[in-house]
Coordinates of C-alpha atoms and ligand atoms in Angstrom, one line a residue:
X1 CA 39.4 29.6 15.4
X2 CA 36.9 28.3 18.0
X3 CA 38.2 26.9 21.1
X4 CA 37.3 23.3 22.0
X5 CA 36.1 23.4 25.4
X6 CA 38.5 20.5 27.2
X7 CA 36.2 18.4 29.6
X8 CA 37.0 16.2 32.4
X9 CA 35.7 12.9 30.8
X10 CA 34.2 11.7 33.8
X11 CA 32.3 15.5 34.1
X12 CA 30.8 14.7 30.7
X13 CA 27.2 12.8 31.1
X14 CA 27.1 12.9 34.7
X15 CA 26.8 16.3 35.6
X16 CA 23.8 18.1 34.7
X17 CA 26.4 21.2 34.4
X18 CA 28.6 19.9 32.2
X19 CA 28.1 21.2 28.3
X20 CA 26.8 18.4 26.2
X21 CA 28.0 17.6 22.7
X22 CA 24.2 16.6 22.1
X23 CA 21.1 16.4 24.0
X24 CA 18.2 14.0 23.0
X25 CA 14.7 14.6 24.3
X26 CA 12.7 11.2 24.1
X27 CA 14.3 7.7 25.0
X28 CA 11.8 5.8 22.3
X29 CA 13.1 4.1 19.7
X30 CA 14.5 6.9 17.5
X31 CA 16.4 8.6 20.7
X32 CA 17.9 5.4 21.4
X33 CA 19.1 5.1 18.2
X34 CA 20.6 8.8 17.8
X35 CA 22.2 8.0 21.3
X36 CA 23.9 4.8 20.1
X37 CA 25.3 6.6 16.5
X38 CA 26.0 9.3 18.3
X39 CA 28.0 8.1 21.2
X40 CA 29.9 6.1 18.7
X41 CA 31.0 9.0 17.0
X42 CA 32.7 10.2 20.5
X43 CA 30.0 12.5 21.5
X44 CA 29.0 13.8 25.0
X45 CA 25.5 12.9 24.8
X46 CA 22.8 12.4 27.1
X47 CA 19.0 11.5 27.0
X48 CA 16.2 12.6 29.0
X49 CA 12.6 11.2 28.9
X50 CA 9.9 12.0 31.2
X51 CA 9.0 8.5 31.6
X52 CA 10.3 6.0 34.3
X53 CA 11.6 3.7 31.5
X54 CA 12.7 3.7 27.6
X55 CA 10.6 3.0 24.9
X56 CA 8.7 6.1 24.6
X57 CA 5.3 5.3 22.9
X58 CA 5.8 1.5 23.9
X59 CA 6.5 2.6 27.2
X60 CA 3.3 4.8 27.9
X61 CA 0.5 2.7 25.8
X62 CA -0.2 -0.3 27.8
X63 CA -3.8 -0.8 27.7
X64 CA -4.9 -4.2 27.0
X65 CA -4.8 -5.3 23.7
X66 CA -1.8 -2.8 22.7
X67 CA 0.0 -4.5 20.1
X68 CA 2.0 -3.6 16.6
X69 CA -0.5 -2.5 14.0
X70 CA 1.5 -2.0 11.4
X71 CA 3.6 -4.9 9.3
X72 CA 4.9 -6.4 12.0
X73 CA 7.8 -9.3 13.0
X74 CA 10.1 -10.0 11.9
X75 CA 10.2 -6.5 10.6
X76 CA 9.2 -4.3 13.2
X77 CA 12.7 -3.8 15.1
X78 CA 16.0 -2.0 14.4
X79 CA 18.2 -2.9 11.3
X80 CA 21.4 -1.9 11.9
X81 CA 23.1 -4.6 13.8
X82 CA 23.0 -8.1 12.3
X83 CA 23.9 -9.6 15.7
X84 CA 20.8 -7.8 17.3
X85 CA 18.6 -9.5 14.5
X86 CA 20.0 -12.8 15.0
X87 CA 19.7 -13.0 18.9
X88 CA 16.2 -11.8 19.4
X89 CA 13.4 -14.4 19.1
X90 CA 10.2 -12.3 17.8
X91 CA 7.1 -14.9 18.9
X92 CA 4.4 -13.6 17.1
X93 CA 3.5 -11.7 13.6
X94 CA 1.6 -8.7 15.6
X95 CA 4.1 -8.5 19.0
X96 CA 2.1 -6.9 21.4
X97 CA 3.1 -4.0 23.8
X98 CA 4.8 -6.0 26.5
X99 CA 7.0 -7.7 23.9
X100 CA 8.0 -4.8 22.1
X101 CA 9.0 -3.2 25.6
X102 CA 11.2 -6.1 26.5
X103 CA 12.7 -5.9 23.2
X104 CA 13.5 -2.0 23.6
X105 CA 15.0 -2.6 27.2
X106 CA 17.1 -5.5 25.9
X107 CA 18.5 -3.0 23.1
X108 CA 19.0 -0.5 25.7
X109 CA 21.0 -3.1 27.5
X110 CA 23.0 -4.6 24.9
X111 CA 24.4 -1.3 23.3
X112 CA 24.8 0.0 27.4
X113 CA 22.6 2.9 26.7
X114 CA 20.8 3.5 30.1
X115 CA 24.1 5.2 31.5
X116 CA 23.4 8.1 29.2
X117 CA 19.7 8.2 29.8
X118 CA 18.1 10.2 32.5
X119 CA 14.9 8.9 33.3
X120 CA 11.9 10.5 34.9
X121 CA 12.8 13.9 33.6
X122 CA 10.7 16.1 31.5
X123 CA 12.5 19.1 29.1
X124 CA 10.6 22.1 30.6
X125 CA 11.9 24.5 28.7
X126 CA 14.8 24.7 25.8
X127 CA 16.3 27.9 24.6
X128 CA 18.7 28.6 22.0
X129 CA 21.8 31.0 23.4
X130 CA 23.1 33.1 20.5
X131 CA 26.3 34.2 21.9
X132 CA 27.4 30.7 22.6
X133 CA 25.6 28.9 20.0
X134 CA 24.3 26.4 23.0
X135 CA 21.1 25.1 23.6
X136 CA 20.2 25.7 27.4
X137 CA 17.4 23.3 28.7
X138 CA 15.7 23.3 31.9
X139 CA 14.4 19.8 33.6
X140 CA 12.0 19.0 35.8
X141 CA 14.4 18.4 38.1
X142 CA 15.2 22.2 38.7
X143 CA 18.5 21.5 36.5
X144 CA 20.0 23.7 33.5
X145 CA 21.6 21.6 30.7
X146 CA 23.8 23.1 28.0
X147 CA 24.2 21.1 24.9
X148 CA 25.8 22.2 21.3
X149 CA 22.9 20.2 19.7
X150 CA 19.3 19.4 20.4
X151 CA 17.7 16.8 19.3
X152 CA 14.2 16.0 19.4
X153 CA 13.4 12.6 19.3
X154 CA 9.8 13.0 21.2
X155 CA 8.0 10.9 18.9
X156 CA 5.2 11.3 16.8
X157 CA 2.1 10.2 18.9
X158 CA 3.1 11.3 22.1
X159 CA 1.4 14.1 22.9
X160 CA -2.1 12.4 24.5
X161 CA -5.3 14.7 23.0
X162 CA -8.0 15.0 25.6
X163 CA -10.9 16.7 23.9
X164 CA -11.9 19.7 26.3
X165 CA -15.3 18.1 26.8
X166 CA -17.6 20.3 29.3
X167 CA -17.7 19.1 32.7
X168 CA -15.1 16.3 31.9
X169 CA -13.4 17.2 35.5
X170 CA -16.6 16.7 37.2
X171 CA -17.0 13.1 36.1
X172 CA -16.8 11.0 39.7
X173 CA -15.9 7.4 38.0
X174 CA -12.7 6.6 36.4
X175 CA -11.2 8.0 33.7
X176 CA -8.3 7.0 31.7
X177 CA -6.6 7.9 28.2
X178 CA -4.8 5.4 26.3
X179 CA -1.9 7.0 26.0
X180 CA -1.4 7.1 29.6
X181 CA -2.3 3.8 31.2
X182 CA -2.0 3.2 34.4
X183 CA 1.3 1.9 35.2
X184 CA 1.0 0.6 38.6
X185 CA -2.1 -1.3 38.3
X186 CA -4.4 -3.4 36.2
X187 CA -7.8 -1.8 35.5
X188 CA -10.8 -3.9 36.1
X189 CA -14.0 -3.8 34.1
X190 CA -15.8 -6.7 35.7
X191 CA -19.3 -5.8 35.9
X192 CA -18.6 -1.7 35.4
X193 CA -21.0 0.2 32.7
X194 CA -17.7 1.5 31.0
X195 CA -17.9 4.3 28.1
X196 CA -15.3 4.5 25.3
X197 CA -14.7 7.8 23.0
X198 CA -12.6 6.8 20.0
X199 CA -12.4 4.2 17.5
X200 CA -8.7 5.0 16.2
X201 CA -6.1 2.3 16.6
X202 CA -6.3 2.0 20.5
X203 CA -10.0 2.2 20.9
X204 CA -10.4 -1.0 18.4
X205 CA -8.0 -3.2 19.9
X206 CA -9.3 -2.3 23.5
X207 CA -12.8 -2.6 23.0
X208 CA -13.0 -6.2 22.1
X209 CA -11.3 -7.1 25.5
X210 CA -13.4 -4.8 27.5
X211 CA -16.5 -6.4 26.0
X212 CA -15.5 -9.5 27.5
X213 CA -15.8 -8.4 31.2
X214 CA -17.8 -5.2 31.3
X215 CA -21.9 -5.3 32.5
X216 CA -22.0 -2.7 29.6
X217 CA -19.7 -1.0 27.0
X218 CA -20.7 2.1 25.0
X219 CA -18.8 2.9 22.2
X220 CA -18.7 6.9 21.2
X221 CA -17.5 6.6 17.4
X222 CA -17.2 10.0 15.2
X223 CA -15.8 7.9 12.2
X224 CA -16.4 4.8 11.1
X225 CA -13.1 3.1 10.6
X226 CA -11.7 0.6 8.2
X227 CA -10.7 -2.2 10.5
X228 CA -8.7 -5.1 8.5
X229 CA -7.9 -8.4 10.4
X230 CA -4.7 -8.5 12.7
X231 CA -4.6 -12.5 12.6
X232 CA -1.9 -12.3 14.9
X233 CA -0.6 -16.2 15.3
X234 CA 2.9 -17.3 16.0
X235 CA 5.7 -16.4 13.6
X236 CA 6.4 -19.0 11.1
X237 CA 9.7 -20.4 11.3
X238 CA 10.5 -20.1 7.6
X239 CA 9.8 -16.4 8.2
X240 CA 12.2 -16.3 11.2
X241 CA 15.2 -18.1 9.1
X242 CA 14.5 -16.4 6.3
X243 CA 15.1 -13.1 7.9
X244 CA 18.0 -14.3 9.9
X245 CA 19.7 -15.3 6.8
X246 CA 18.9 -12.4 4.5
X247 CA 19.1 -9.1 6.7
X248 CA 21.5 -7.5 4.6
X249 CA 19.4 -7.8 1.1
X250 CA 16.1 -7.2 3.0
X251 CA 17.3 -4.4 4.5
X252 CA 18.9 -2.9 1.5
X253 CA 15.5 -3.7 -0.3
X254 CA 13.5 -1.6 2.7
X255 CA 15.8 1.1 2.5
X256 CA 15.3 1.4 -1.6
X257 CA 11.3 0.8 -1.2
X258 CA 9.9 1.0 1.7
X259 CA 9.6 -2.9 2.6
X260 CA 11.8 -5.5 3.2
X261 CA 9.7 -8.4 1.1
X262 CA 8.7 -7.3 -2.8
X263 CA 5.6 -5.5 -3.2
X264 CA 2.7 -6.3 -5.2
X265 CA 3.1 -5.4 -9.0
X266 CA -0.3 -6.3 -10.0
X267 CA -3.2 -3.9 -10.4
X268 CA -6.8 -4.3 -8.9
X269 CA -8.4 -2.6 -11.9
X270 CA -6.8 -5.1 -14.5
X271 CA -7.9 -7.8 -12.6
X272 CA -11.3 -9.7 -13.5
X273 CA -13.8 -9.4 -10.8
X274 CA -13.3 -13.3 -9.9
X275 CA -9.4 -12.9 -9.7
X276 CA -10.0 -10.2 -7.3
X277 CA -12.1 -11.2 -5.2
X278 CA -9.7 -14.5 -4.7
X279 CA -7.1 -12.3 -4.1
X280 CA -9.1 -10.0 -1.4
X281 CA -10.2 -13.3 0.3
X282 CA -7.1 -14.6 0.5
X283 CA -5.4 -11.7 2.1
X284 CA -8.5 -11.2 4.4
X285 CA -7.5 -14.8 5.7
X286 CA -4.0 -13.8 5.5
X287 CA -4.5 -10.6 7.7
X288 CA -2.5 -7.8 9.0
X289 CA -1.7 -5.3 6.0
X290 CA -2.4 -7.9 3.6
X291 CA -5.1 -6.8 1.9
X292 CA -4.1 -3.0 1.2
X293 CA -0.8 -4.6 -0.3
X294 CA -1.9 -7.3 -2.2
X295 CA -2.3 -4.5 -5.5
X296 CA -0.4 -1.9 -6.5
X297 CA -3.1 0.5 -7.2
X298 CA -5.1 0.6 -4.1
X299 CA -3.5 4.2 -3.0
X300 CA -2.8 5.7 -6.1
X301 CA -6.1 5.2 -8.2
X302 CA -9.8 6.1 -6.7
X303 CA -11.1 3.3 -8.9
X304 CA -8.8 0.8 -7.4
X305 CA -9.2 1.9 -4.0
X306 CA -13.1 2.0 -4.1
X307 CA -12.9 -1.7 -4.8
X308 CA -11.0 -2.7 -2.0
X309 CA -13.2 -0.5 0.3
X310 CA -16.3 -2.2 -0.6
X311 CA -14.4 -5.4 0.0
X312 CA -14.0 -4.5 3.6
X313 CA -17.6 -3.1 4.0
X314 CA -18.8 -6.3 2.8
X315 CA -17.0 -7.9 5.3
X316 CA -18.3 -5.6 7.8
X317 CA -21.6 -6.4 6.8
X318 CA -21.0 -9.7 7.0
X319 CA -19.5 -9.9 10.5
X320 CA -22.7 -7.9 12.5
X321 CA -25.8 -9.5 13.1
X322 CA -27.8 -6.2 13.3
X323 CA -27.8 -4.6 9.8
X324 CA -28.6 -0.8 11.6
X325 CA -25.4 -1.3 13.8
X326 CA -23.5 -2.3 10.6
X327 CA -24.5 0.4 9.0
X328 CA -23.3 2.6 11.6
X329 CA -19.9 1.6 11.8
X330 CA -19.5 1.5 7.6
X331 CA -17.0 3.5 6.2
X332 CA -17.1 5.8 3.2
X333 CA -14.3 7.8 2.7
X334 CA -10.9 6.6 1.1
X335 CA -9.9 3.5 2.5
X336 CA -6.5 4.0 4.3
X337 CA -6.5 7.6 3.8
X338 CA -7.0 7.6 7.8
X339 CA -4.8 5.2 9.2
X340 CA -5.8 1.5 8.4
X341 CA -6.6 -0.4 11.6
X342 CA -5.6 -3.8 12.5
X343 CA -8.1 -5.5 15.0
X344 CA -9.1 -9.0 16.5
X345 CA -12.6 -9.6 17.0
X346 CA -13.8 -6.1 16.6
X347 CA -16.8 -6.2 14.7
X348 CA -17.6 -9.0 16.2
X349 CA -17.7 -7.3 20.0
X350 CA -20.6 -5.4 18.2
X351 CA -23.0 -8.9 18.1
X352 CA -22.5 -8.8 22.0
X353 CA -25.7 -7.8 24.3
X354 CA -23.7 -5.5 26.5
X355 CA -21.8 -3.4 23.9
X356 CA -23.7 -0.4 22.1
X357 CA -22.2 2.1 19.5
X358 CA -23.5 5.8 19.9
X359 CA -22.9 7.7 16.7
X360 CA -21.7 11.2 18.0
X361 CA -21.2 12.5 14.4
X362 CA -24.9 12.7 14.4
X363 CA -25.6 13.1 17.8
X364 CA -22.8 15.2 19.4
X365 CA -21.2 14.9 23.1
X366 CA -22.7 17.9 24.8
X367 CA -20.9 17.3 28.2
X368 CA -19.6 14.9 30.8
X369 CA -21.6 15.2 34.0
X370 CA -20.8 13.8 37.5
X371 CA -22.1 10.3 36.1
X372 CA -21.6 9.8 32.3
X373 CA -22.0 11.2 28.8
X374 CA -24.5 13.2 27.6
X375 CA -25.0 13.6 23.8
X376 CA -27.1 16.3 22.0
X377 CA -30.2 12.7 22.2
X378 CA -29.4 10.6 25.2
X379 CA -27.5 10.5 28.5
X380 CA -25.3 7.2 29.0
X381 CA -24.5 6.5 32.8
X382 CA -21.2 5.6 33.1
X383 CA -18.5 3.9 35.8
X384 CA -15.3 4.4 33.8
X385 CA -14.8 6.6 30.7
X386 CA -11.8 5.8 28.5
X387 CA -10.4 8.5 26.2
X388 CA -9.0 7.1 23.2
X389 CA -8.9 10.2 21.2
X390 CA -5.3 10.0 20.1
X391 CA -2.6 12.8 20.1
X392 CA -1.5 15.7 18.6
X393 CA 0.3 13.9 15.7
X394 CA 3.9 14.6 14.7
X395 CA 4.0 18.0 15.9
X396 CA 2.5 18.1 19.2
X397 CA 5.6 16.5 21.1
X398 CA 7.5 19.4 20.1
X399 CA 5.4 22.3 19.7
X400 CA 4.3 21.7 23.5
X401 CA 8.1 22.1 24.8
X402 CA 7.9 24.9 22.3
X403 CA 11.5 25.8 22.0
X404 CA 12.8 29.2 21.8
X405 CA 15.1 29.8 19.0
X406 CA 17.1 33.1 17.4
X407 CA 15.7 36.2 19.2
X408 CA 13.7 34.2 21.5
X409 CA 11.2 33.2 18.9
X410 CA 9.0 30.6 19.6
X411 CA 8.2 27.4 17.2
X412 CA 4.5 27.1 17.8
X413 CA 4.8 31.0 16.6
X414 CA 6.7 29.9 13.7
X415 CA 4.5 27.0 12.7
X416 CA 1.2 28.6 13.8
X417 CA -0.2 29.0 10.1
X418 CA 1.7 25.2 9.2
X419 CA 5.0 23.7 9.5
X420 CA 8.1 25.0 7.7
X421 CA 11.0 23.0 8.0
X422 CA 14.0 21.9 5.7
X423 CA 13.8 18.2 5.1
X424 CA 11.9 17.5 7.8
X425 CA 14.9 17.7 9.9
X426 CA 15.8 21.3 10.8
X427 CA 13.8 24.5 11.2
X428 CA 15.3 27.9 10.1
X429 CA 16.0 30.3 13.4
X430 CA 16.4 27.2 15.8
X431 CA 20.1 26.5 15.0
X432 CA 21.7 23.1 16.0
X433 CA 18.2 21.4 16.6
X434 CA 17.3 18.3 14.9
X435 CA 14.0 16.6 14.6
X436 CA 13.8 13.3 13.9
X437 CA 10.5 11.6 12.6
X438 CA 9.1 15.0 12.8
X439 CA 6.6 16.6 10.4
X440 CA 7.5 16.4 6.5
X441 CA 9.3 13.3 7.0
X442 CA 8.2 9.8 6.0
X443 CA 8.3 9.1 10.1
X444 CA 4.5 6.9 10.1
X445 CA 5.1 6.0 6.5
X446 CA 8.5 4.1 6.4
X447 CA 9.9 1.1 8.8
X448 CA 9.7 2.9 11.7
X449 CA 13.4 1.8 13.2
X450 CA 14.9 1.9 9.8
X451 CA 13.7 5.5 9.5
X452 CA 15.2 6.2 12.7
X453 CA 18.5 4.9 11.7
X454 CA 18.7 6.7 8.4
X455 CA 18.1 10.1 10.2
X456 CA 20.0 9.5 13.3
X457 CA 22.8 8.4 10.5
X458 CA 22.6 11.8 8.5
X459 CA 22.0 13.8 11.9
X460 CA 25.4 12.2 12.7
X461 CA 26.9 13.2 9.6
X462 CA 26.2 16.8 9.5
X463 CA 27.7 17.3 13.3
X464 CA 30.7 15.5 11.6
X465 CA 30.5 17.6 9.2
X466 CA 30.5 20.6 10.8
X467 CA 33.1 19.4 13.6
X468 CA 35.5 18.9 11.3
X469 CA 35.2 22.1 9.6
X470 CA 35.4 23.7 13.2
X471 CA 31.9 24.7 13.2
X472 CA 29.8 25.5 16.0
X473 CA 26.7 26.1 14.2
X474 CA 24.2 24.4 11.7
X475 CA 21.2 26.0 10.4
X476 CA 18.8 25.5 7.8
X477 CA 18.6 28.4 5.3
X478 CA 14.8 30.1 5.2
X479 CA 15.0 30.1 1.5
X480 CA 15.0 26.3 1.7
X481 CA 11.8 25.8 3.6
X482 CA 8.9 27.0 0.9
X483 CA 10.2 24.6 -1.8
X484 CA 10.2 21.6 0.7
X485 CA 6.8 22.5 1.9
X486 CA 5.9 22.2 -1.8
X487 CA 7.8 19.0 -2.6
X488 CA 6.4 17.5 0.3
X489 CA 2.4 18.8 -0.6
X490 CA 3.1 17.7 -4.2
X491 CA 3.5 14.3 -3.4
X492 CA 0.9 14.4 -1.1
X493 CA -1.8 16.0 -3.5
X494 CA -0.9 12.8 -6.3
X495 CA -1.9 10.3 -3.8
X496 CA -5.0 9.2 -2.0
X497 CA -3.6 9.5 1.4
X498 CA -4.4 13.3 2.0
X499 CA -8.4 12.9 0.6
X500 CA -9.6 12.4 3.8
X501 CA -9.7 14.0 7.4
X502 CA -6.9 12.6 9.3
X503 CA -4.4 13.3 11.9
X504 CA -1.8 12.9 9.1
X505 CA -3.4 16.3 7.8
X506 CA -3.7 17.7 11.9
X507 CA -7.4 17.8 11.4
X508 CA -8.3 15.7 14.6
X509 CA -7.1 18.6 16.5
X510 CA -9.3 22.1 16.8
X511 CA -7.7 25.1 15.4
X512 CA -4.7 23.1 14.5
X513 CA -3.4 24.2 10.5
X514 CA -4.4 21.4 8.1
X515 CA -1.8 20.6 6.0
X516 CA -0.5 16.8 5.0
X517 CA 2.2 16.5 7.3
X518 CA 3.8 13.3 6.1
X519 CA 6.4 12.7 3.2
X520 CA 4.8 10.0 1.4
X521 CA 8.0 8.9 -0.9
X522 CA 10.2 7.1 2.1
X523 CA 12.8 5.7 -0.1
X524 CA 12.9 9.1 -2.4
X525 CA 12.9 11.1 1.1
X526 CA 15.9 9.1 2.4
X527 CA 18.0 9.6 -1.4
X528 CA 17.0 13.4 -1.1
X529 CA 18.8 13.7 2.2
X530 CA 21.5 11.4 1.1
X531 CA 22.1 14.1 -1.7
X532 CA 22.2 16.9 0.2
X533 CA 24.9 15.4 2.6
X534 CA 26.6 14.6 -0.5
X535 CA 26.6 17.7 -1.8
X536 CA 28.2 18.9 1.4
X537 CA 25.1 19.7 2.9
X538 CA 23.1 22.4 0.6
X539 CA 20.8 24.7 2.1
X540 CA 22.4 24.6 5.4
X541 CA 24.4 27.7 7.1
X542 CA 27.6 26.7 9.0
X543 CA 29.3 29.4 11.2
X544 CA 31.5 29.7 14.3
X545 CA 30.0 30.7 17.6
X546 CA 31.1 33.8 19.5
X547 CA 34.2 32.1 21.2
X548 CA 34.4 34.6 24.2
X549 CA 31.0 33.7 25.0
X550 CA 31.1 30.2 24.7
X551 CA 33.9 29.6 27.1
X552 CA 32.1 32.3 29.5
X553 CA 29.1 30.3 29.1
X554 CA 31.4 26.9 30.1
X555 CA 33.1 28.5 32.6
X556 CA 30.0 29.7 34.4
X557 CA 28.3 26.7 34.3
X558 CA 31.4 24.5 35.4
X559 CA 31.8 27.0 38.6
X560 CA 27.9 26.8 39.3
Ligands
NA7_601 P1 -6.4 7.9 16.8 O1 -6.2 7.2 15.8 O2 -6.3 9.6 16.4 O3 -8.0 7.9 17.2 C1 -8.8 8.7 18.0 C2 -10.1 8.2 18.2 O4 -11.0 9.5 18.8 C3 -11.0 8.9 16.5 O5 -11.6 7.8 16.5 C4 -11.4 10.7 16.8 O6 -12.6 10.4 15.7 C5 -11.9 10.3 18.2 N1 -12.2 11.4 18.5 C6 -11.1 12.3 18.7 N2 -11.6 13.7 19.2 C7 -13.0 13.3 19.4 C8 -13.8 13.9 19.8 N3 -13.9 15.0 20.3 N4 -15.2 13.3 20.1 C9 -15.5 12.1 19.4 N5 -14.3 11.4 19.4 C10 -13.0 12.1 19.2 O7 -5.5 7.4 18.1 P2 -5.6 6.4 18.4 O8 -4.8 6.5 19.8 O9 -6.4 5.4 18.5 O10 -4.0 6.0 17.7 C11 -3.2 6.7 16.9 C12 -2.0 5.7 16.7 O11 -1.4 5.1 17.7 C13 -2.5 4.9 15.6 O12 -2.6 5.0 14.0 C14 -1.4 3.6 16.0 O13 0.0 3.6 15.2 C15 -1.1 3.7 17.6 P3 -12.2 10.7 14.1 O14 -11.8 9.8 13.2 O15 -11.2 12.1 14.7 O16 -13.6 11.2 13.6

């Protein structure tokens, strides 16, 4: 029988030398929920985050204009506590970054999370110690932390991607990445010549704001986007009341269908042109993701997809006065296959005299010099250069840590030809490590907080199962991984999401294996992991650690 280590209560979570039950990397919305849940289960838990505050991506993305660009309030929030829902007032339909960050800070206080969150601390190494069955972590503060379980809650969009442009370091002006926006001062664009590379969500949100004060703004665009009007506005009282009064039912529907409110069942291809146009116009006026969601076949039937895509192109042509500029902004790939973007005044910004667009697909960026950007057909002198170039999405946060599993094998090597996992939650060879919102899960295609809660509950369940059985080690069986990979790929192949270059596929990062990384059936995914739990965790191996080694490790840690 393994010896349960006795710990002095006050030693747990305060000393970096104590053995934790669970170490969590990341104090964003997933890590905060995992902390709450696992602590409720009686575990000694500590969260580490490199930032100076909680909030994960909402801590870092402080660029002007950053706001929720998925279905927003009152549903972009934690769902597990009716009291929390009742007491929090959302003011706008698409809350901005300060509003989301203040909500997450409220959650940290409300559930007394801060005492177990260690900020301004990067985890610089994570290695599984075979003999003891513990994870040994090194921190940027020079500490060594030992934990039975390791949870990666590093976020899907946390590893900022800076393309390796020749000469970038030589640029003498200001350089910012949207994902690492300055925390300590506002960036003033007044009267400056600003260049921005990238027109994903971050670029699209930022561009109209810079345009208002910059002397000149040059937008370096590689791929045009489908930008839908966000139409952020005060949140209607009726919707606030509906949400607060019906939360359990709405939550239940969101678990079952991925949406708290019913989804349109009508098909675009079956509607008459007149009907369809009326529906599209109304959805365009309503804003948010209404246009995508106004028919049920946009993301499954190429014909329906082209109908809605052409409607957006028509709107872009109408919004932009110069037809040549409009032409450059027209997207011709599957609508929604790259993440749809919600913008405010984006297309209109290109009607301003101080805004110009440069197509870097036609004339690629050759280098950055000390004074600007050189493309194959021109030079653009700049005072400020903004990289809105996105993230090594979904896997980058974890592969940049590159944990070492059994036999010192590195995760990056295991995933060098593509992600392998079981349920997207665990990787064979990496016992006692769980991944939240990682690859091969619905992370970015399911209500974020709800997905974090369901995964957090599942992880708490498997840890409880191991503990009750007297097991120290839980590991995904290698044989389960290929089938899981096929299951995720088959769902992607049936949809239109996998039919374009996007960060869902890893195609934004040179050299990254192309593989559709998102499980597209959120409700099905959560039913599936629930069934695995019900079966007694089929596909996982539970074992006991070497007790002597564990005791030695504990003694060494306590004595050091
Ligand atoms: P995204 O959506 O990944 O957008 C990155 C943008 O940067 C996109 O337009 C890219 O063009 C462009 N990019 C990337 N590398 C280059 C190079 N080398 N040259 C030119 N252009 C480049 O990141 P965001 O931060 O905007 O948004 C990420 C998510 O965060 C978003 O979905 C929201 O949820 C919030 P490409 O399209 O790849 O041709």
